[in-house]
Short mmCIF file of C-alpha atoms and ligand atoms in Angstrom, two decimals:
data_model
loop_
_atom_site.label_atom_id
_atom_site.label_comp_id
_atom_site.label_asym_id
_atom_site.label_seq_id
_atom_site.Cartn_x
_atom_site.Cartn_y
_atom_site.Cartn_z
CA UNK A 1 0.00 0.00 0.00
CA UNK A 2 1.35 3.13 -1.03
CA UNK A 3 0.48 7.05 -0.30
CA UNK A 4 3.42 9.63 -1.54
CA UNK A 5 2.37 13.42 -1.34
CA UNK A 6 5.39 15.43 -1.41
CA UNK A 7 3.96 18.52 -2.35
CA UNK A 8 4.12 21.28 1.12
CA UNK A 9 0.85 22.62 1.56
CA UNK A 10 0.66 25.60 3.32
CA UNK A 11 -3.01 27.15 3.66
CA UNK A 12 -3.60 30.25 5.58
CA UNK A 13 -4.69 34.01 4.96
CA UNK A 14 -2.01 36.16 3.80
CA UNK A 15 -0.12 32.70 2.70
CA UNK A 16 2.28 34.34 0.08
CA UNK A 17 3.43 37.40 2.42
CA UNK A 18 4.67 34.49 5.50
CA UNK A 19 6.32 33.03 2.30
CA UNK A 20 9.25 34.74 1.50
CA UNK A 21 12.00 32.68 2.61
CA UNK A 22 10.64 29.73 0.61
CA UNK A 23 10.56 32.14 -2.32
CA UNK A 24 13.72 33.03 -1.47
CA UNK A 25 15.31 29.61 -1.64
CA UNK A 26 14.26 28.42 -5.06
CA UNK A 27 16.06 30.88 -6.50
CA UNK A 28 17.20 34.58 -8.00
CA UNK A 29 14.73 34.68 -10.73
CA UNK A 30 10.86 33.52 -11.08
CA UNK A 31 8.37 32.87 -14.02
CA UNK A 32 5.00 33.99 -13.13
CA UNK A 33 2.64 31.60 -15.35
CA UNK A 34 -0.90 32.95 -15.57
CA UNK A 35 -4.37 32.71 -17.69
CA UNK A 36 -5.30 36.29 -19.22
CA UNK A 37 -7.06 38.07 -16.49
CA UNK A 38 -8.23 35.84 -13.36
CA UNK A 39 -4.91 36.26 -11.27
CA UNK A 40 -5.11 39.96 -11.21
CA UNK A 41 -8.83 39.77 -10.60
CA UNK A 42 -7.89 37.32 -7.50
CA UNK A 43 -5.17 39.58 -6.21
CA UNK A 44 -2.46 36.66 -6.18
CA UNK A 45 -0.44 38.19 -9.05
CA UNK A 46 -0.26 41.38 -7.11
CA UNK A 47 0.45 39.68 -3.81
CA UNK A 48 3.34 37.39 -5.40
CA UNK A 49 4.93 40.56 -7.46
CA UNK A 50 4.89 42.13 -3.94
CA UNK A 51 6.52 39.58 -2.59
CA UNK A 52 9.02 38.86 -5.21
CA UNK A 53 9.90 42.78 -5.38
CA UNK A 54 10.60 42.62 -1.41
CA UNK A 55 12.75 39.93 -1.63
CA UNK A 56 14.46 41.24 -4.72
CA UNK A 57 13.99 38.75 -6.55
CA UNK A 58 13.83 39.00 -10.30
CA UNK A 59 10.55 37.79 -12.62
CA UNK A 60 8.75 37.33 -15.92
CA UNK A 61 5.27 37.20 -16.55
CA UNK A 62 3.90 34.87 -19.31
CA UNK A 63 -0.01 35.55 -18.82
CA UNK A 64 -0.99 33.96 -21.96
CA UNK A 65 -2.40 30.38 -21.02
CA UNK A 66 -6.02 29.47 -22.13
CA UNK A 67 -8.62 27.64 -20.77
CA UNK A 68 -7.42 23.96 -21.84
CA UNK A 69 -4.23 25.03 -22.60
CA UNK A 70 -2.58 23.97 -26.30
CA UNK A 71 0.58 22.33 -25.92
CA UNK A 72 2.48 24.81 -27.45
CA UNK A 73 1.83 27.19 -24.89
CA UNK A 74 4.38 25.25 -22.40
CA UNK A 75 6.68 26.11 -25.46
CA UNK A 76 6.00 29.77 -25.55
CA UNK A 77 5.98 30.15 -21.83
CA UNK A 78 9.32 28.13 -21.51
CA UNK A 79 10.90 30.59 -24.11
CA UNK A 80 9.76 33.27 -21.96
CA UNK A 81 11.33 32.03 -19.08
CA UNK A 82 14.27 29.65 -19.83
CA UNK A 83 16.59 31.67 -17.72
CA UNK A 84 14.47 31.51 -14.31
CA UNK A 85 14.91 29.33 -11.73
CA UNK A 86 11.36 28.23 -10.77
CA UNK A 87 7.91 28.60 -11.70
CA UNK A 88 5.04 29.75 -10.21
CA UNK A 89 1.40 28.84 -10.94
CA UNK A 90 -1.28 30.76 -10.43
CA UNK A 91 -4.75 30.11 -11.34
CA UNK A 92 -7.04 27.22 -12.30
CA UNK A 93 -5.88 23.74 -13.68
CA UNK A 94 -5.17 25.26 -17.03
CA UNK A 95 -1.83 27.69 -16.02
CA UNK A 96 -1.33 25.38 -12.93
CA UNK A 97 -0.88 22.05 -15.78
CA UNK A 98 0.79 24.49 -17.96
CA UNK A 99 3.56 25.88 -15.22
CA UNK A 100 4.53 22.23 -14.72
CA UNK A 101 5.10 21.38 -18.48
CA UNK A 102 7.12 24.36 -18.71
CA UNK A 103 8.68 23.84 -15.64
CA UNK A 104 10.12 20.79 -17.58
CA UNK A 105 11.26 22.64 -20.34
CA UNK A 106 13.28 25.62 -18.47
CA UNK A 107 14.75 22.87 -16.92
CA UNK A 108 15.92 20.62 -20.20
CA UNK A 109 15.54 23.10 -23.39
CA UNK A 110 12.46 23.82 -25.62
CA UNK A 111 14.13 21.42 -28.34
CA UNK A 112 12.16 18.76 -29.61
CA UNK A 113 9.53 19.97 -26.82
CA UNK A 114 6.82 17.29 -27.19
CA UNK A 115 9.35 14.63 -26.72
CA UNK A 116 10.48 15.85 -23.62
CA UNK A 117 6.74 16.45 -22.08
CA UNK A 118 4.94 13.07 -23.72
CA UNK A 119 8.35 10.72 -24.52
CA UNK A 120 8.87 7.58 -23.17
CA UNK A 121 12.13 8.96 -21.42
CA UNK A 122 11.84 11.01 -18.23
CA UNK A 123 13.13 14.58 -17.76
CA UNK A 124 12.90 16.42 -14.16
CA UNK A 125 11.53 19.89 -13.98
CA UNK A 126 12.65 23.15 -12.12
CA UNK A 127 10.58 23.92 -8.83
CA UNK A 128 6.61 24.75 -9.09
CA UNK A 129 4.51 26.71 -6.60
CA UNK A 130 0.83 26.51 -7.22
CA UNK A 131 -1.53 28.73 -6.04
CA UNK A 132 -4.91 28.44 -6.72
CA UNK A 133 -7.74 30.06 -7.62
CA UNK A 134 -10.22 27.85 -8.41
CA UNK A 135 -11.62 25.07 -5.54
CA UNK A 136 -11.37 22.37 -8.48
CA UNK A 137 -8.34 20.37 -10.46
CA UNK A 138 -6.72 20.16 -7.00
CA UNK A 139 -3.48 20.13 -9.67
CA UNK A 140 -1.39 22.61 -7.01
CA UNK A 141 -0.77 18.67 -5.60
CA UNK A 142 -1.17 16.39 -8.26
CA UNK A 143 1.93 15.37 -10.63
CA UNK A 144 -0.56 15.76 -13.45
CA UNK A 145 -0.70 18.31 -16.50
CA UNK A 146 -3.35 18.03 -18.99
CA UNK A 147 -3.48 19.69 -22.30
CA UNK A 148 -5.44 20.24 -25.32
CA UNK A 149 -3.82 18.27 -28.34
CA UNK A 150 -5.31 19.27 -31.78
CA UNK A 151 -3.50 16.83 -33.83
CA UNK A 152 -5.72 14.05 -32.07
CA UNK A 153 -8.63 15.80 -31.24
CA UNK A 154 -8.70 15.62 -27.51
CA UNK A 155 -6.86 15.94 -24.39
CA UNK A 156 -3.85 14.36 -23.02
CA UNK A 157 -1.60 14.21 -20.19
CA UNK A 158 2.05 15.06 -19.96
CA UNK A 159 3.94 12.02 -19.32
CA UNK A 160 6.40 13.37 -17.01
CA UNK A 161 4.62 13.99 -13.30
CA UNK A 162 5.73 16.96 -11.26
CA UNK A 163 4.32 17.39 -8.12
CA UNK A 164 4.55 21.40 -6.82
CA UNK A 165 6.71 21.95 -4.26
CA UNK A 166 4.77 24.25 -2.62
CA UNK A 167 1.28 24.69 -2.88
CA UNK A 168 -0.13 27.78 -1.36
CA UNK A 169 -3.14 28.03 -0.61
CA UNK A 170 -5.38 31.20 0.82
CA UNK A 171 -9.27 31.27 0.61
CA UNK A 172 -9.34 35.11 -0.44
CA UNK A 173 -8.03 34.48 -4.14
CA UNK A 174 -11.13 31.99 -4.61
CA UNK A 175 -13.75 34.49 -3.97
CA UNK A 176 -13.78 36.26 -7.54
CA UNK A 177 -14.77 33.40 -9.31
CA UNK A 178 -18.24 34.04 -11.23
CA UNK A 179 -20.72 31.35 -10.30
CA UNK A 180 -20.31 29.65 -13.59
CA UNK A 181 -16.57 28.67 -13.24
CA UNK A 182 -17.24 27.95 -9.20
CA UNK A 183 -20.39 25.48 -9.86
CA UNK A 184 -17.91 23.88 -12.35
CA UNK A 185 -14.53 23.70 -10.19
CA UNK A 186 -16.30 22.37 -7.41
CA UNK A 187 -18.54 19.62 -9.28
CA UNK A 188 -14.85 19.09 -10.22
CA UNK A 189 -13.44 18.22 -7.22
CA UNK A 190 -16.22 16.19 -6.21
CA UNK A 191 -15.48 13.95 -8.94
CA UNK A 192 -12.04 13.32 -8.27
CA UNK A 193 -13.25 12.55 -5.21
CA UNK A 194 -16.06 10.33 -6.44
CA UNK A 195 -13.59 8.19 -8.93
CA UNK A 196 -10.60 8.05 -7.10
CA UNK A 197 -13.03 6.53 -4.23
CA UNK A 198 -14.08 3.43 -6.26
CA UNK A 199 -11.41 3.17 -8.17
CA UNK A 200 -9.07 0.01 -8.67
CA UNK A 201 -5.73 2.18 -7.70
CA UNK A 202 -7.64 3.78 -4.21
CA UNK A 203 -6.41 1.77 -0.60
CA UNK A 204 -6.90 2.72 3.20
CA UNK A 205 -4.89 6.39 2.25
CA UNK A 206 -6.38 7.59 -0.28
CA UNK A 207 -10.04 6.91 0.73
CA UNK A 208 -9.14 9.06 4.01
CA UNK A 209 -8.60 12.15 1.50
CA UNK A 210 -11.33 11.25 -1.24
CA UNK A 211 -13.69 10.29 1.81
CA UNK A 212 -13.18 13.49 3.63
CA UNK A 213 -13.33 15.18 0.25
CA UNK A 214 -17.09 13.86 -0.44
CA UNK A 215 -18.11 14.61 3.54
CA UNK A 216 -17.66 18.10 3.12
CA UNK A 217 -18.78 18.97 -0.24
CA UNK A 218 -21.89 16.63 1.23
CA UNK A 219 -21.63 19.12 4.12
CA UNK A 220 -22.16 22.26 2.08
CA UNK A 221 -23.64 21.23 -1.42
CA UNK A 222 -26.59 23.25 -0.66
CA UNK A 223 -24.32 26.02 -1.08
CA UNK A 224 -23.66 25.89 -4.98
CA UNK A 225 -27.63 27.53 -4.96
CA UNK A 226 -26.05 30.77 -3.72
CA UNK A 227 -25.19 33.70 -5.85
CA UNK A 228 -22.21 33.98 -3.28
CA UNK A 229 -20.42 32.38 -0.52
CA UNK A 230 -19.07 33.58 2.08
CA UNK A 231 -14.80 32.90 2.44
CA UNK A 232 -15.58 30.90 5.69
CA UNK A 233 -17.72 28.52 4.08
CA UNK A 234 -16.03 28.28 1.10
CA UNK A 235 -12.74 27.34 2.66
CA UNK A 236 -14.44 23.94 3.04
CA UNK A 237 -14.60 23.71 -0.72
CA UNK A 238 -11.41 24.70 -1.25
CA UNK A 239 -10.00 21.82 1.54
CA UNK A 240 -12.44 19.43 -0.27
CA UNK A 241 -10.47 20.37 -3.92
CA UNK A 242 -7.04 19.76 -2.33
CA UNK A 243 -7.85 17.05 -0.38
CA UNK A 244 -9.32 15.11 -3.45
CA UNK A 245 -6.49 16.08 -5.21
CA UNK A 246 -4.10 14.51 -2.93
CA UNK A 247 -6.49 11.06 -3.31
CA UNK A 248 -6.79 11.44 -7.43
CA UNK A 249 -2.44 11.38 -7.39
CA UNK A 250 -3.10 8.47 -5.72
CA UNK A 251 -5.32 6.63 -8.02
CA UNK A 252 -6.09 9.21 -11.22
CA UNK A 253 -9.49 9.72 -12.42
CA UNK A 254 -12.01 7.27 -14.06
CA UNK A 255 -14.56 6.85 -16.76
CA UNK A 256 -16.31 10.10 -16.12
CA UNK A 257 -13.25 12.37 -16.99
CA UNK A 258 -12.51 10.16 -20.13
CA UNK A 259 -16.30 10.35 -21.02
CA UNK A 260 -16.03 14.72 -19.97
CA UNK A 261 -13.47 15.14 -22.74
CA UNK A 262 -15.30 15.02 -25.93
CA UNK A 263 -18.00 17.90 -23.91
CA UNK A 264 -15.26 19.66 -23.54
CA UNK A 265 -13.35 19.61 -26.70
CA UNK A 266 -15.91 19.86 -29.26
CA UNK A 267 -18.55 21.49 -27.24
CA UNK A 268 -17.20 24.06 -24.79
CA UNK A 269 -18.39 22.30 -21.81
CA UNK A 270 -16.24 23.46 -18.89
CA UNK A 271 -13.82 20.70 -17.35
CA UNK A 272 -15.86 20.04 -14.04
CA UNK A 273 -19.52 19.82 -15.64
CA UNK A 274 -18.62 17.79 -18.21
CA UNK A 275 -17.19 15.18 -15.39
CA UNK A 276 -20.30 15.36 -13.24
CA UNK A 277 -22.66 15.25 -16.05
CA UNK A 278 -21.55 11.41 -16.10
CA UNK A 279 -21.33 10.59 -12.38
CA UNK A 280 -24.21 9.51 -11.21
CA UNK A 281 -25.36 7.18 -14.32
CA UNK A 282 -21.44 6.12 -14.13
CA UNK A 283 -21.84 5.29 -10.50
CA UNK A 284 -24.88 2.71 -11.56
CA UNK A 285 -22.40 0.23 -13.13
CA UNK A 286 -19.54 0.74 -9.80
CA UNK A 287 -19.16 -1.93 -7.09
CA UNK A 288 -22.78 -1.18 -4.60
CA UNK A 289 -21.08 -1.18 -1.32
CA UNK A 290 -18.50 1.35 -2.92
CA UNK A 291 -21.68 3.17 -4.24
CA UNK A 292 -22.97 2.97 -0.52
CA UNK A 293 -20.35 4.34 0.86
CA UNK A 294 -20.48 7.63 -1.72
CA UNK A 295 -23.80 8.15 -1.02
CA UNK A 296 -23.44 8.30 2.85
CA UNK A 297 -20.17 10.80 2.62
CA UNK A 298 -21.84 13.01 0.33
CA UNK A 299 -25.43 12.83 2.30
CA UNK A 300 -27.53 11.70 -0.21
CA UNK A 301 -30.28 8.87 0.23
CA UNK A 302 -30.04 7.29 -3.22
CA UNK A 303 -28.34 7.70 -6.32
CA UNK A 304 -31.31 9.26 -7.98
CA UNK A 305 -30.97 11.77 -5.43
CA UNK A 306 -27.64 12.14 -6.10
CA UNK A 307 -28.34 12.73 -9.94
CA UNK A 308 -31.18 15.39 -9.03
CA UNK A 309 -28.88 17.59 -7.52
CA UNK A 310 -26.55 17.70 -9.83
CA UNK A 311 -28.47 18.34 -12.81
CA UNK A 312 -30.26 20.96 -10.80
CA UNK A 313 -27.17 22.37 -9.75
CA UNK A 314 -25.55 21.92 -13.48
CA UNK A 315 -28.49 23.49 -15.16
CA UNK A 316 -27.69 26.57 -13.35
CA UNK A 317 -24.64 27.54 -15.65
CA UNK A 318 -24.96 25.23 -18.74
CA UNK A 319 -26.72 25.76 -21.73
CA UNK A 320 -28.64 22.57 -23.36
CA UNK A 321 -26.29 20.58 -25.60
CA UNK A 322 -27.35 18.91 -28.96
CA UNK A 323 -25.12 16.08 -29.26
CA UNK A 324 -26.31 13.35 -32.31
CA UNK A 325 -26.47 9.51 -31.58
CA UNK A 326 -23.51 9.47 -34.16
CA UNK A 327 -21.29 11.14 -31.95
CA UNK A 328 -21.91 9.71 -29.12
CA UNK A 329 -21.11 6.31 -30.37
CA UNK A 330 -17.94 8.01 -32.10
CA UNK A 331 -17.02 9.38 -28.42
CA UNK A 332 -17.97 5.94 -26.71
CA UNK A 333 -15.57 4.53 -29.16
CA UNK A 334 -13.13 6.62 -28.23
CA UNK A 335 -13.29 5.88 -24.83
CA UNK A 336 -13.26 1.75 -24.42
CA UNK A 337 -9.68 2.46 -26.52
CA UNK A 338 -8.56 4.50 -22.82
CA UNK A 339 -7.41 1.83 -21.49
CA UNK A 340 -5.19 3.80 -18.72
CA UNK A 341 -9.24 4.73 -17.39
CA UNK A 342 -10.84 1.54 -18.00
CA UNK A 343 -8.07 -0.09 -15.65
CA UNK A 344 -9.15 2.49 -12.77
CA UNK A 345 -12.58 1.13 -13.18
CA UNK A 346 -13.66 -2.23 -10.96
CA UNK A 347 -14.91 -4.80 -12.77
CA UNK A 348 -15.31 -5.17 -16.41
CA UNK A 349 -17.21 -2.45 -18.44
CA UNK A 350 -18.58 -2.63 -22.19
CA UNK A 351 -19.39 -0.96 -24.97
CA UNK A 352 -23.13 -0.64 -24.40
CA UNK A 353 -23.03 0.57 -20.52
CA UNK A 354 -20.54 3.16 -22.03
CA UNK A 355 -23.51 3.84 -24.31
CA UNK A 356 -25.75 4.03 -21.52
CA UNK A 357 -24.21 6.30 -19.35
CA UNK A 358 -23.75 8.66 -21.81
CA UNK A 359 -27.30 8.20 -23.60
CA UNK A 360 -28.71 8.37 -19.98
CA UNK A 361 -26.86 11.59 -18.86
CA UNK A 362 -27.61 12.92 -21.73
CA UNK A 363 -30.74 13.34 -21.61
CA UNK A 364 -31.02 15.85 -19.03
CA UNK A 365 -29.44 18.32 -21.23
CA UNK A 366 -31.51 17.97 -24.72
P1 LIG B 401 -9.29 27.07 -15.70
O1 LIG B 401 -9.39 26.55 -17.09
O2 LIG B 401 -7.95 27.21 -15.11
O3 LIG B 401 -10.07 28.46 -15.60
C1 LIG B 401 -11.41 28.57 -16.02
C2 LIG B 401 -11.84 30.02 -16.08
O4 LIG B 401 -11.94 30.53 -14.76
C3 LIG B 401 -10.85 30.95 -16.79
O5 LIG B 401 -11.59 31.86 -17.56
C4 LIG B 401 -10.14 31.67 -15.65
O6 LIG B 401 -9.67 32.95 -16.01
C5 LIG B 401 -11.26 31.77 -14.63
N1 LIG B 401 -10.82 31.90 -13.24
C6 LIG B 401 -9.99 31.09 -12.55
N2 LIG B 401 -9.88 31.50 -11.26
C7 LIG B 401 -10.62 32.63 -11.14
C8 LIG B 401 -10.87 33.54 -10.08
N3 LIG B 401 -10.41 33.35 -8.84
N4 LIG B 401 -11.65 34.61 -10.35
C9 LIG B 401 -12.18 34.82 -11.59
N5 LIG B 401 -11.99 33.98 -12.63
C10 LIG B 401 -11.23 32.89 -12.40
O7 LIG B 401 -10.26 26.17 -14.77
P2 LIG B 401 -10.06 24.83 -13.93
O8 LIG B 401 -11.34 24.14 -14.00
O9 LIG B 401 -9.46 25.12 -12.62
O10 LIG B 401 -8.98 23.99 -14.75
C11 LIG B 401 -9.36 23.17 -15.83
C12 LIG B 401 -8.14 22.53 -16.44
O11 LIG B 401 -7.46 21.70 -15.47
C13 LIG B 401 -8.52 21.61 -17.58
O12 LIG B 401 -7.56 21.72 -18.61
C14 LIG B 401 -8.49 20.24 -16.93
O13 LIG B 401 -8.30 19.19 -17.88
C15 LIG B 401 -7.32 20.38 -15.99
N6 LIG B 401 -7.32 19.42 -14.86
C16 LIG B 401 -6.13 19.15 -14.26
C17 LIG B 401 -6.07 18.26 -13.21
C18 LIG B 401 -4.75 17.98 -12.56
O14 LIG B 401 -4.67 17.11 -11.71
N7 LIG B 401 -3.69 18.66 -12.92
C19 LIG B 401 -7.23 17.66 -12.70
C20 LIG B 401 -8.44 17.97 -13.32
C21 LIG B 401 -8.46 18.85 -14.38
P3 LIG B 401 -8.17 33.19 -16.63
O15 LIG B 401 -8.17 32.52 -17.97
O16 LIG B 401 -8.04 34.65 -16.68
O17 LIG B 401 -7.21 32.52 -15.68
FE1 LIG B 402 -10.80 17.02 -13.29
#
C-alpha cells in the first residue's frame, strides 16, 4: 500500500506574504505563469509581485495560457522564461498544468519539446509553486498536467509527473470566481473525489482524503444555490479540492473524466460539468457497497438523489447541448480504446453501458 504526497501545503490568509523565505530559496529569478485576467482579478499576481519585489527577486510574466491550454503554450511560456529558476502557478488547472510542463522545459531546453513532455524517457523539472484560484483540479498537488492536443482531437496528459513543491493556498483568491466557473470547479473536485473513491488504484490512504473530500462537499452542497459564498464557508470547498487532489495522485481519475473530454473539446463544456454530467449514471455500473459508501459521505439517500442535484445544480450555468447519436457512439468509441481509465474502473465495463451512461446523462441536457 502506497500514499506519496510530497507537495508542502501551506493554507492560511495572507499565505504568500509568511512566504518569503521559501521564495527566497528556489532561486534569484521567477516565471509567473498565468491565464489572461483571473490572477489579477484574484489579487495573487499582485500579492506574489509584492513579494518577489521585497525579496528582490527577479521575474517574468507569461499571462498567456487558455482555458485547456494547447501544448504549445508550455513552449511559448518556456521561451519566456528559460533563464528563471522556478515557476510559479497561479490560477485554475489550465496555467497550474501548464507551469509544470514548462517547468520541464526551463529545466531541459524547448528542443524537440513534445518529446520531452509526452516521450517515453523522463526529464525532471525546475521547482513549481501553485496557487490556486479555483476550488477544483486540485493540480497545485497532483503530478498531473493536462493539455489540449489538436492533432488528435482531444486531451492528453504530460507524461512526465511533477508534483509542486509548494502549494499555497489562501481562501481570499477563490472568492472572484463568477458562479459559472465555481459550480464547475467544485462539481470538479467532487469527482475526483467520487472516482478516485471506487477506483481500482484507491487503498486505506487515499479513501481518508477522497472520503473526507465527499463529507464536506456533502456538508455544504446546498451552497452551490447561492449567488455567493461567504470565504468561511467556502474554505471547506477549497479543503475538499485539495484534499481530493491529494487522493486522485493516488489513483487518477475514471470513466467520467474520459467520457467529460469530448463535452469539452468539441462542445465548450467546462472541465468540471462535463465530469459530473456522467457521475451519477457512471456510478450505476460501480461496485454497490463502494456506491454505498459515496452516497453516505456526500449525504444523499439514493443515487437518484444524487443525480437530481446535480443536474439541478448543473443546469444553473450550462446551456442545453445537442449532441447526435452518431457522436456519441464516435465518443464511446473513443473511450473503451482508454485503457489507462478503463483499468481504474472495478470490474469489467462494455461498450453498451458506455452507451448508456452517456445516452442516460444525456438526456437531461436535450
Ligand atoms: P481554468 O481553465 O484554469 O479556468 C477557467 C476560467 O476561470 C478561466 O476563464 C479563468 O480565467 C477563470 N478563473 C480562474 N480563477 C478565477 C478567479 N479566482 N476569479 C475569476 N476567474 C477565475 O479552470 P479549472 O477548472 O481550474 O482547470 C481546468 C483545467 O485543469 C482543464 O484543462 C483540466 O483538464 C485540468 N485538470 C487538471 C487536473 C490535474 O490534476 N492537474 C485535474 C483535473 C483537471 P483566466 O483565464 O483569466 O485565468
Ligand atoms: Fe478534473
Amino acid at each position: 500500500m502506497k500514499c506519496y504526497m510530497p507537495t508542502i501545503i501551506l493554507e492560511e490568509d495572507n499565505v504568500v506574504f509568511s512566504s518569503e523565505q521559501i521564495f527566497k530559496k528556489l532561486g534569484k529569478k521567477a516565471l509567473i505563469v498565468t491565464g489572461r485576467s483571473s490572477a489579477k482579478k484574484s489579487g495573487a499576481l499582485g500579492d506574489v509581485l509584492d513579494v518577489l519585489t521585497k525579496c528582490d527577486i527577479g521575474y517574468e510574466v507569461f499571462d498567456e495560457v487558455r482555458e485547456n491550454p494547447l501544448i504549445v503554450q508550455a513552449f511559448n511560456g518556456a521561451i519566456k522564461g528559460i533563464d528563471c529558476d522556478f515557476v510559479i502557478g497561479i490560477g485554475g488547472g489550465s496555467p497550474m498544468d501548464t507551469a509544470k510542463g514548462i517547468a520541464v522545459l526551463i529545466k531541459n531546453g524547448v528542443e524537440d519539446y513534445i518529446d520531452k513532455l509526452f516521450g517515453k524517457k523522463d526529464y525532471d523539472a525546475v521547482p513549481v509553486v501553485a496557487i490556486p484560484t479555483t476550488a477544483g483540479t486540485g493540480s497545485e498537488v497532483t503530478p498531473y498536467s493536462i493539455f489540449t492536443d489538436e492533432q488528435k482531437n482531444t486531451k492528453v496528459g504530460m507524461a512526465r509527473r511533477v508534483f509542486p513543491k509548494y502549494a499555497l493556498i489562501d481562501v481570499k483568491y477563490f472568492l472572484s470566481m463568477p458562479k459559472k466557473v465555481r459550480i464547475s470547479t467544485v462539481v470538479d473536485a467532487m469527482t475526483h473525489a467520487v472516482e478516485s473513491f471506487v477506483s481500482t488504484g484507491s487503498n486505506f490512504y487515499s479513501k481518508l482524503y477522497s472520503e473526507k473530500a465527499m463529507e464536506l462537499f456533502g456538508e455544504y452542497k446546498e451552497y452551490l444555490f447561492e449567488d455567493s459564498i461567504e470565504p468561511e464557508i467556502f474554505k471547506h470547498f477549497v479543503r475538499a479540492a485539495t484534499l481530493a487532489g491529494i487522493a486522485i495522485s493516488q489513483t487518477g481519475t475514471s470513466l467520467p473524466h474520459s467520457l467529460g473530454y469530448p463535452l469539452t473539446f468539441y462542445y465548450s463544456v467546462p472541465h468540471g460539468v462535463a465530469n459530473g454530467i456522467f457521475i451519477s449514471e457512471y456510478l450505476k455500473v460501480c461496485v454497490e457497497d463502494d456506491v454505498e459508501k459515496v452516497l453516505v459521505a456526500t449525504d444523499f439517500d439514493s443515487l437518484d438523489e444524487l443525480g437530481d442535484y446535480l443536474v439541478k445544480v448543473i443546469k444553473q450555468v450550462t446551456p442545453n447541448l445537442k449532441i447526435s447519436d452518431e457522436e456519441i457512439m464516435k465518443y464511446c468509441e473513443t473511450m473503451m480504446q482508454n485503457t489507462r481509465k478503463l483499468k481504474n474502473h472495478k470490474g469489467e465495463v462494455r461498450f453498451d453501458d458506455v452507451l448508456t451512461i452517456y445516452r442516460k446523462s444525456l438526456e437531461h441536457y436535450e
